[in-house]
Amino acid sequence: MPAFLAAVFGHRLRRPSSVLVLGVLLLPGTPGLAQSGRAAPSAADLLRRAQANLDRSPWQATVTGTLTAGTATQEAEVTVQVIGGTNSVMRMEFRKPAPLAGSVTILTDTDVWTYVFVSNQVVKELRASAKLNTLTQTVAGLGDLAGLADQITLTTGPKVQTAEGTAWTLLGTPGKARLPFASAAVLILERDPRPLSVTLKDGGGTTVGTLTIRDFKRAPLTARTLLAYPSDATVVQK
């Protein structure tokens, strides 16, 4: 793998479902109070609402954006399909960057399956001990907003206007966990609580990665479909 891709996608974190750290620039807003004059909801309450909404029924979306390491920027595009709640399953199909194109990562409550397209191999391992690259780790966080606060200290920021409607901003900084960013932000749609975009900045305030969640829709997904991989693939159990 090229050095740049190793730097961006090879960073390893402990929990594959607890980080949501990349996104788009924030728009100006008014912090502190909702437009009705009522106090803004807490970060914990916003996360709870969004998680409950995501878990209500299966959904799918496309995650797109860019990741920057040094002076080089790499595009990312991932199709995400999720069955939330108890016995959850998340399937991530990578289209960009090119070295990951065609590869698939599947997360369940207990396991991680990674299908590597170039080798036609499926690696199965326990989720508790799995070590995922940064892109996979970040996208996985979209289905586990409840775990976000475990690694990021969050506060409620301003309301902003987006193409999909009014959204709350969640502002965060790393807690005890070692994470590759200095500040993070998450936009949560107000009318239909779910993440719209997230932002990662370095210590100097420069945006080092962006991801946007688009084409969100409910879908009649089944665990059997989400767990599928090529029948001729070699399976490796770790």
XYZ file of C-alpha atoms in Angstrom:
238
model
C 0.000 0.000 0.000
C 1.391 3.488 -0.858
C 2.755 5.482 2.077
C -0.031 8.053 1.821
C -2.764 5.428 1.973
C -1.039 3.714 4.863
C -1.043 7.012 6.735
C -4.706 7.757 6.052
C -6.277 4.303 6.097
C -3.842 2.341 8.233
C -4.355 4.120 11.557
C -5.717 1.563 14.000
C -8.137 2.110 16.850
C -9.436 -0.283 19.464
C -13.212 -0.088 19.068
C -14.445 -0.417 15.491
C -17.865 1.048 16.181
C -17.269 4.070 18.356
C -15.693 6.748 16.212
C -17.331 9.229 13.937
C -14.826 11.874 13.081
C -14.800 13.225 9.494
C -17.021 15.694 7.623
C -17.895 19.040 6.038
C -17.295 22.630 7.157
C -19.826 24.092 9.572
C -22.124 26.925 8.565
C -22.708 29.941 10.830
C -25.423 29.421 13.410
C -26.738 30.642 16.721
C -25.469 28.647 19.717
C -27.122 28.006 23.009
C -30.860 28.332 22.374
C -33.260 26.752 19.911
C -35.126 29.112 17.595
C -38.196 28.745 19.808
C -36.225 30.150 22.747
C -36.018 26.848 24.580
C -32.695 25.585 25.869
C -30.702 23.512 23.402
C -30.828 19.725 23.944
C -27.773 18.104 25.457
C -25.287 16.246 23.296
C -26.282 12.993 25.005
C -29.952 13.616 24.206
C -29.221 14.397 20.552
C -27.181 11.216 20.217
C -29.916 9.184 21.908
C -32.592 10.527 19.553
C -30.475 9.912 16.461
C -29.520 6.388 17.524
C -33.140 5.479 18.260
C -34.166 6.813 14.851
C -31.442 4.874 13.023
C -32.394 1.680 14.847
C -36.102 2.081 13.991
C -35.817 0.244 10.659
C -33.110 -0.838 8.177
C -31.497 1.929 6.136
C -28.869 2.610 3.536
C -26.846 5.636 2.444
C -23.776 6.687 0.517
C -20.858 8.221 2.377
C -18.585 10.462 0.313
C -15.778 12.854 1.073
C -12.050 13.368 1.193
C -9.212 12.522 3.547
C -5.996 14.529 3.729
C -2.548 13.412 4.873
C 0.160 16.029 4.558
C -0.386 17.772 1.211
C -2.145 14.840 -0.482
C -5.921 14.380 -0.562
C -7.697 11.091 -1.275
C -11.367 10.668 -2.203
C -13.606 8.222 -0.325
C -16.948 6.701 -1.335
C -18.687 3.938 0.598
C -22.149 2.398 0.276
C -23.517 1.663 3.756
C -26.403 -0.693 4.612
C -27.510 -1.142 8.216
C -29.918 -3.225 10.276
C -29.778 -1.587 13.700
C -30.855 -2.499 17.204
C -30.363 -5.965 18.684
C -28.382 -8.321 16.426
C -27.265 -5.390 14.298
C -25.473 -5.806 10.973
C -23.609 -3.128 9.012
C -22.286 -3.680 5.497
C -19.788 -1.272 3.919
C -18.983 -1.582 0.207
C -15.987 0.522 -0.821
C -15.851 2.286 -4.208
C -13.093 4.775 -3.385
C -10.165 5.039 -2.776
C -8.990 2.837 -5.643
C -6.968 0.370 -3.501
C -10.135 -0.463 -1.518
C -12.539 -0.554 -4.489
C -14.610 -3.736 -4.497
C -13.744 -4.614 -0.909
C -16.445 -5.109 1.737
C -16.470 -4.909 5.526
C -19.335 -6.457 7.516
C -19.841 -5.703 11.212
C -22.123 -7.588 13.586
C -22.448 -7.230 17.349
C -19.677 -9.804 17.827
C -17.731 -10.196 14.576
C -15.969 -8.381 11.754
C -15.794 -9.898 8.274
C -13.541 -8.230 5.733
C -13.712 -9.233 2.071
C -10.558 -8.175 0.212
C -11.342 -7.883 -3.485
C -7.768 -8.093 -4.808
C -7.139 -11.436 -3.065
C -10.734 -12.779 -3.090
C -10.306 -13.532 0.606
C -12.624 -13.118 3.591
C -10.990 -12.503 6.967
C -13.238 -13.235 9.962
C -12.323 -12.024 13.456
C -13.909 -11.065 16.759
C -15.093 -7.475 16.891
C -13.602 -6.920 20.338
C -10.078 -7.517 19.026
C -10.440 -6.363 15.405
C -8.188 -3.545 14.220
C -9.718 -1.543 11.399
C -8.315 1.232 9.238
C -9.415 4.790 9.864
C -11.927 5.006 7.016
C -13.688 1.793 8.027
C -13.599 2.842 11.670
C -15.137 6.201 10.888
C -17.934 4.907 8.667
C -18.728 2.253 11.276
C -19.442 5.039 13.745
C -22.447 6.110 11.680
C -24.344 3.102 12.973
C -23.151 3.402 16.565
C -23.713 7.002 17.628
C -24.295 5.816 21.190
C -20.628 4.823 21.403
C -19.375 8.182 20.157
C -19.194 9.742 23.618
C -16.929 6.913 24.801
C -14.030 8.416 22.873
C -15.077 12.028 22.244
C -16.155 14.652 24.775
C -19.181 16.298 23.159
C -21.126 19.514 23.676
C -24.082 21.005 21.810
C -23.103 23.739 19.363
C -25.140 26.035 17.121
C -28.094 25.244 14.938
C -27.293 25.499 11.225
C -29.283 25.424 8.005
C -28.522 22.617 5.545
C -30.003 21.444 2.247
C -32.048 18.879 4.212
C -33.247 21.283 6.881
C -32.224 22.622 10.270
C -29.517 20.648 12.041
C -27.814 20.726 15.414
C -24.037 20.823 15.671
C -22.236 18.538 18.107
C -18.720 19.743 18.916
C -16.151 17.312 20.264
C -12.574 16.841 21.360
C -10.776 13.545 21.993
C -11.132 12.094 25.470
C -8.653 9.568 26.813
C -8.536 7.669 23.528
C -5.727 8.495 21.091
C -7.429 9.791 17.968
C -5.954 11.394 14.816
C -7.663 14.790 15.179
C -7.820 17.795 17.492
C -11.483 18.761 17.125
C -14.555 17.154 15.629
C -18.074 18.221 14.697
C -21.206 16.291 13.791
C -24.366 17.688 12.192
C -27.588 16.009 13.394
C -30.765 16.681 11.397
C -33.492 18.037 13.673
C -36.720 16.894 11.966
C -35.493 13.342 11.283
C -32.654 12.818 13.785
C -29.661 11.301 11.986
C -26.139 12.385 11.058
C -25.772 14.546 7.950
C -22.061 15.248 7.990
C -19.077 15.275 10.288
C -15.848 17.270 10.450
C -12.283 16.564 11.540
C -9.742 19.347 12.061
C -6.137 19.405 13.190
C -4.680 21.497 15.988
C -4.299 24.491 13.688
C -7.967 24.480 12.715
C -7.371 23.096 9.226
C -9.921 20.589 7.944
C -8.062 17.334 7.322
C -10.993 15.192 6.231
C -14.613 15.480 5.192
C -17.444 12.986 4.947
C -21.057 13.631 3.979
C -23.942 11.168 4.332
C -26.219 11.410 1.278
C -29.087 9.484 -0.325
C -30.287 8.222 3.063
C -33.359 6.018 2.779
C -35.146 3.195 4.547
C -34.765 -0.150 2.783
C -36.124 -3.736 3.170
C -32.747 -5.202 4.078
C -32.170 -8.681 5.516
C -29.256 -10.029 7.515
C -28.744 -12.761 4.927
C -28.199 -10.196 2.184
C -25.892 -8.029 4.273
C -23.762 -11.011 5.331
C -23.256 -12.281 1.769
C -19.823 -12.563 0.125
C -18.525 -14.424 -2.997
C -18.968 -18.184 -2.665
C -15.526 -18.852 -4.148
C -13.700 -16.593 -1.676
C -11.092 -18.108 0.632
C -12.108 -17.747 4.299
C -9.476 -17.009 6.940
C -10.482 -17.210 10.619
C -8.427 -15.126 13.051
